[in-house]
């Protein structure tokens, strides 16, 4: 299944490349028909692009009285999009990947520091002005096993969260809002190692749990100036049939401060509060689990927080209809403001 995600992305990008080549051939053969080509671009347009970032860090100690372990860390981030426009039709596809590892140079032990895959597809129809009616499909999971105290606690598609939603969207140049009164949220735990236990709110003996509720998403993608950009998203979900007053929250924000064309300083923060994700309650020693009157391990929900910052190698690419052509009658239309969080 892991290969299927990346294969799907490859097919989407290949489709965009073929469409771009088709436009290029038309422009070459009919250079004297500027108005006609310009009309075709307005009616049918593919946009693709993204940003790849790679960060490194190293800590080294030798006879250091205060303690510490020498370590080397690397983190890779990719945000990619493929978008289609034809008259009133809007189709946006995005893939966001984060993966980081740290290696202890003394113990030779590798530790995962971050792991996230977020694939989304939004198909809409423009109603009036900036308003669209849209259908959203969104899948979030991870790439490899996650560990706590050398015990596997998660893996690919365990958990995985699938959002299927129909609603309305308002989209401006820098920000947008999507809200839906009818949204399905499905939680998966497909790995057999988790089948016989209750994990991620999925009962023992089951591999998925479904919920129906309301969903809202707010996005901001803004270039403050040529050197500074900010991208943020906030997602809210309420289960109509299971304590609807408890709203799940998923928030992300990334600031990018450009130093050179390929070097930048980035700051990333994420906040998650999901009432279905439970954590073990420990006694004061922080090791011994607390037990209830029935002798069962006590669990509770918690705020989850993650942040990182540092210097980053960055490569950004994009394609918009007309930008690769030298013909004056073919004009590029600005669609994106920079790397996005989707």
PDB file of N, CA and C in Angstrom, residues 12-25 27 41 44-51 80-85 316-326 330-336:
ATOM      1  N   UNK A  12      -0.088  11.239 -11.246  1.00  0.00           N
ATOM      2  CA  UNK A  12      -0.625  12.600 -11.295  1.00  0.00           C
ATOM      3  C   UNK A  12       0.368  13.562 -11.908  1.00  0.00           C
ATOM      4  N   UNK A  13       1.642  13.457 -11.489  1.00  0.00           N
ATOM      5  CA  UNK A  13       2.658  14.352 -12.032  1.00  0.00           C
ATOM      6  C   UNK A  13       2.921  14.081 -13.503  1.00  0.00           C
ATOM      7  N   UNK A  14       2.875  12.791 -13.911  1.00  0.00           N
ATOM      8  CA  UNK A  14       3.051  12.449 -15.318  1.00  0.00           C
ATOM      9  C   UNK A  14       1.924  13.036 -16.156  1.00  0.00           C
ATOM     10  N   UNK A  15       0.689  12.975 -15.626  1.00  0.00           N
ATOM     11  CA  UNK A  15      -0.452  13.544 -16.336  1.00  0.00           C
ATOM     12  C   UNK A  15      -0.274  15.037 -16.555  1.00  0.00           C
ATOM     13  N   UNK A  16       0.217  15.701 -15.507  1.00  0.00           N
ATOM     14  CA  UNK A  16       0.444  17.145 -15.630  1.00  0.00           C
ATOM     15  C   UNK A  16       1.502  17.440 -16.673  1.00  0.00           C
ATOM     16  N   UNK A  17       2.575  16.633 -16.708  1.00  0.00           N
ATOM     17  CA  UNK A  17       3.649  16.862 -17.668  1.00  0.00           C
ATOM     18  C   UNK A  17       3.152  16.692 -19.097  1.00  0.00           C
ATOM     19  N   UNK A  18       2.318  15.646 -19.332  1.00  0.00           N
ATOM     20  CA  UNK A  18       1.790  15.403 -20.677  1.00  0.00           C
ATOM     21  C   UNK A  18       0.893  16.544 -21.113  1.00  0.00           C
ATOM     22  N   UNK A  19       0.076  17.057 -20.173  1.00  0.00           N
ATOM     23  CA  UNK A  19      -0.800  18.184 -20.510  1.00  0.00           C
ATOM     24  C   UNK A  19       0.004  19.419 -20.858  1.00  0.00           C
ATOM     25  N   UNK A  20       1.078  19.658 -20.107  1.00  0.00           N
ATOM     26  CA  UNK A  20       1.927  20.813 -20.391  1.00  0.00           C
ATOM     27  C   UNK A  20       2.580  20.679 -21.758  1.00  0.00           C
ATOM     28  N   UNK A  21       3.021  19.456 -22.125  1.00  0.00           N
ATOM     29  CA  UNK A  21       3.633  19.228 -23.433  1.00  0.00           C
ATOM     30  C   UNK A  21       2.630  19.460 -24.548  1.00  0.00           C
ATOM     31  N   UNK A  22       1.358  19.060 -24.287  1.00  0.00           N
ATOM     32  CA  UNK A  22       0.309  19.267 -25.294  1.00  0.00           C
ATOM     33  C   UNK A  22       0.123  20.751 -25.578  1.00  0.00           C
ATOM     34  N   UNK A  23       0.092  21.575 -24.551  1.00  0.00           N
ATOM     35  CA  UNK A  23      -0.062  23.022 -24.730  1.00  0.00           C
ATOM     36  C   UNK A  23       1.125  23.592 -25.490  1.00  0.00           C
ATOM     37  N   UNK A  24       2.330  23.085 -25.183  1.00  0.00           N
ATOM     38  CA  UNK A  24       3.537  23.581 -25.840  1.00  0.00           C
ATOM     39  C   UNK A  24       3.499  23.300 -27.349  1.00  0.00           C
ATOM     40  N   UNK A  25       3.027  22.086 -27.719  1.00  0.00           N
ATOM     41  CA  UNK A  25       2.962  21.734 -29.131  1.00  0.00           C
ATOM     42  C   UNK A  25       1.962  22.634 -29.861  1.00  0.00           C
ATOM     43  N   UNK A  27       1.126  25.665 -29.068  1.00  0.00           N
ATOM     44  CA  UNK A  27       1.709  27.006 -29.172  1.00  0.00           C
ATOM     45  C   UNK A  27       2.726  27.078 -30.304  1.00  0.00           C
ATOM     46  N   UNK A  41      -6.101  28.226 -22.883  1.00  0.00           N
ATOM     47  CA  UNK A  41      -5.465  28.195 -21.570  1.00  0.00           C
ATOM     48  C   UNK A  41      -6.456  28.582 -20.488  1.00  0.00           C
ATOM     49  N   UNK A  44      -8.774  25.470 -20.032  1.00  0.00           N
ATOM     50  CA  UNK A  44      -8.210  24.218 -19.546  1.00  0.00           C
ATOM     51  C   UNK A  44      -6.758  24.437 -19.144  1.00  0.00           C
ATOM     52  N   UNK A  45      -6.461  24.271 -17.875  1.00  0.00           N
ATOM     53  CA  UNK A  45      -5.125  24.593 -17.389  1.00  0.00           C
ATOM     54  C   UNK A  45      -4.695  23.617 -16.306  1.00  0.00           C
ATOM     55  N   UNK A  46      -3.458  23.177 -16.416  1.00  0.00           N
ATOM     56  CA  UNK A  46      -2.833  22.352 -15.384  1.00  0.00           C
ATOM     57  C   UNK A  46      -1.736  23.166 -14.705  1.00  0.00           C
ATOM     58  N   UNK A  47      -1.670  23.044 -13.402  1.00  0.00           N
ATOM     59  CA  UNK A  47      -0.615  23.681 -12.623  1.00  0.00           C
ATOM     60  C   UNK A  47       0.014  22.612 -11.736  1.00  0.00           C
ATOM     61  N   UNK A  48       1.319  22.578 -11.672  1.00  0.00           N
ATOM     62  CA  UNK A  48       1.952  21.665 -10.729  1.00  0.00           C
ATOM     63  C   UNK A  48       3.226  22.305 -10.190  1.00  0.00           C
ATOM     64  N   UNK A  49       3.642  21.818  -9.064  1.00  0.00           N
ATOM     65  CA  UNK A  49       4.840  22.362  -8.446  1.00  0.00           C
ATOM     66  C   UNK A  49       4.984  21.867  -7.027  1.00  0.00           C
ATOM     67  N   UNK A  50       5.890  22.498  -6.312  1.00  0.00           N
ATOM     68  CA  UNK A  50       6.095  22.102  -4.933  1.00  0.00           C
ATOM     69  C   UNK A  50       7.411  22.613  -4.396  1.00  0.00           C
ATOM     70  N   UNK A  51       7.732  22.140  -3.222  1.00  0.00           N
ATOM     71  CA  UNK A  51       8.957  22.533  -2.551  1.00  0.00           C
ATOM     72  C   UNK A  51       9.516  21.326  -1.810  1.00  0.00           C
ATOM     73  N   UNK A  80       3.865  19.113  -2.344  1.00  0.00           N
ATOM     74  CA  UNK A  80       3.683  19.097  -3.788  1.00  0.00           C
ATOM     75  C   UNK A  80       2.198  19.249  -4.136  1.00  0.00           C
ATOM     76  N   UNK A  81       1.936  19.857  -5.299  1.00  0.00           N
ATOM     77  CA  UNK A  81       0.553  20.048  -5.711  1.00  0.00           C
ATOM     78  C   UNK A  81       0.404  19.815  -7.210  1.00  0.00           C
ATOM     79  N   UNK A  82      -0.785  19.405  -7.577  1.00  0.00           N
ATOM     80  CA  UNK A  82      -1.211  19.283  -8.971  1.00  0.00           C
ATOM     81  C   UNK A  82      -2.620  19.829  -9.052  1.00  0.00           C
ATOM     82  N   UNK A  83      -2.822  20.901  -9.852  1.00  0.00           N
ATOM     83  CA  UNK A  83      -4.108  21.582  -9.893  1.00  0.00           C
ATOM     84  C   UNK A  83      -4.608  21.712 -11.332  1.00  0.00           C
ATOM     85  N   UNK A  84      -5.916  21.660 -11.450  1.00  0.00           N
ATOM     86  CA  UNK A  84      -6.558  21.699 -12.766  1.00  0.00           C
ATOM     87  C   UNK A  84      -7.694  22.725 -12.744  1.00  0.00           C
ATOM     88  N   UNK A  85      -7.772  23.510 -13.803  1.00  0.00           N
ATOM     89  CA  UNK A  85      -8.846  24.486 -13.946  1.00  0.00           C
ATOM     90  C   UNK A  85      -9.443  24.372 -15.346  1.00  0.00           C
ATOM     91  N   UNK A 316      12.595  24.734  -4.916  1.00  0.00           N
ATOM     92  CA  UNK A 316      11.212  25.022  -5.265  1.00  0.00           C
ATOM     93  C   UNK A 316      11.041  24.966  -6.776  1.00  0.00           C
ATOM     94  N   UNK A 317       9.961  24.341  -7.230  1.00  0.00           N
ATOM     95  CA  UNK A 317       9.678  24.296  -8.660  1.00  0.00           C
ATOM     96  C   UNK A 317       8.185  24.510  -8.873  1.00  0.00           C
ATOM     97  N   UNK A 318       7.840  25.009 -10.047  1.00  0.00           N
ATOM     98  CA  UNK A 318       6.430  25.227 -10.356  1.00  0.00           C
ATOM     99  C   UNK A 318       6.261  25.354 -11.860  1.00  0.00           C
ATOM    100  N   UNK A 319       5.058  25.055 -12.308  1.00  0.00           N
ATOM    101  CA  UNK A 319       4.711  25.230 -13.713  1.00  0.00           C
ATOM    102  C   UNK A 319       3.311  25.811 -13.788  1.00  0.00           C
ATOM    103  N   UNK A 320       3.182  26.872 -14.579  1.00  0.00           N
ATOM    104  CA  UNK A 320       1.887  27.466 -14.866  1.00  0.00           C
ATOM    105  C   UNK A 320       1.775  27.624 -16.372  1.00  0.00           C
ATOM    106  N   UNK A 321       0.590  27.491 -16.940  1.00  0.00           N
ATOM    107  CA  UNK A 321       0.436  27.587 -18.396  1.00  0.00           C
ATOM    108  C   UNK A 321       1.043  28.863 -18.945  1.00  0.00           C
ATOM    109  N   UNK A 322       1.963  28.704 -19.901  1.00  0.00           N
ATOM    110  CA  UNK A 322       2.541  29.852 -20.568  1.00  0.00           C
ATOM    111  C   UNK A 322       3.880  30.283 -20.037  1.00  0.00           C
ATOM    112  N   UNK A 323       4.277  29.879 -18.819  1.00  0.00           N
ATOM    113  CA  UNK A 323       5.491  30.417 -18.250  1.00  0.00           C
ATOM    114  C   UNK A 323       6.756  29.895 -18.918  1.00  0.00           C
ATOM    115  N   UNK A 324       6.657  28.725 -19.603  1.00  0.00           N
ATOM    116  CA  UNK A 324       7.844  28.187 -20.263  1.00  0.00           C
ATOM    117  C   UNK A 324       7.927  28.625 -21.717  1.00  0.00           C
ATOM    118  N   UNK A 325       6.938  29.382 -22.212  1.00  0.00           N
ATOM    119  CA  UNK A 325       6.905  29.765 -23.606  1.00  0.00           C
ATOM    120  C   UNK A 325       7.455  31.174 -23.805  1.00  0.00           C
ATOM    121  N   UNK A 326       7.994  31.413 -24.948  1.00  0.00           N
ATOM    122  CA  UNK A 326       8.524  32.727 -25.284  1.00  0.00           C
ATOM    123  C   UNK A 326       7.524  33.569 -26.068  1.00  0.00           C
ATOM    124  N   UNK A 330       0.991  34.279 -25.105  1.00  0.00           N
ATOM    125  CA  UNK A 330       0.661  33.291 -24.074  1.00  0.00           C
ATOM    126  C   UNK A 330       1.077  33.861 -22.729  1.00  0.00           C
ATOM    127  N   UNK A 331       0.122  34.060 -21.857  1.00  0.00           N
ATOM    128  CA  UNK A 331       0.398  34.714 -20.593  1.00  0.00           C
ATOM    129  C   UNK A 331       0.233  33.740 -19.439  1.00  0.00           C
ATOM    130  N   UNK A 332       1.161  33.830 -18.495  1.00  0.00           N
ATOM    131  CA  UNK A 332       1.067  32.999 -17.293  1.00  0.00           C
ATOM    132  C   UNK A 332       0.120  33.656 -16.311  1.00  0.00           C
ATOM    133  N   UNK A 333      -0.630  32.845 -15.605  1.00  0.00           N
ATOM    134  CA  UNK A 333      -1.522  33.346 -14.568  1.00  0.00           C
ATOM    135  C   UNK A 333      -0.996  32.911 -13.213  1.00  0.00           C
ATOM    136  N   UNK A 334      -0.868  33.835 -12.298  1.00  0.00           N
ATOM    137  CA  UNK A 334      -0.346  33.530 -10.977  1.00  0.00           C
ATOM    138  C   UNK A 334      -1.393  32.782 -10.178  1.00  0.00           C
ATOM    139  N   UNK A 335      -1.040  31.582  -9.676  1.00  0.00           N
ATOM    140  CA  UNK A 335      -1.992  30.774  -8.929  1.00  0.00           C
ATOM    141  C   UNK A 335      -1.599  30.620  -7.479  1.00  0.00           C
ATOM    142  N   UNK A 336      -0.316  30.411  -7.206  1.00  0.00           N
ATOM    143  CA  UNK A 336       0.119  30.109  -5.854  1.00  0.00           C
ATOM    144  C   UNK A 336       1.074  31.152  -5.341  1.00  0.00           C
TER     145      UNK A 336
END
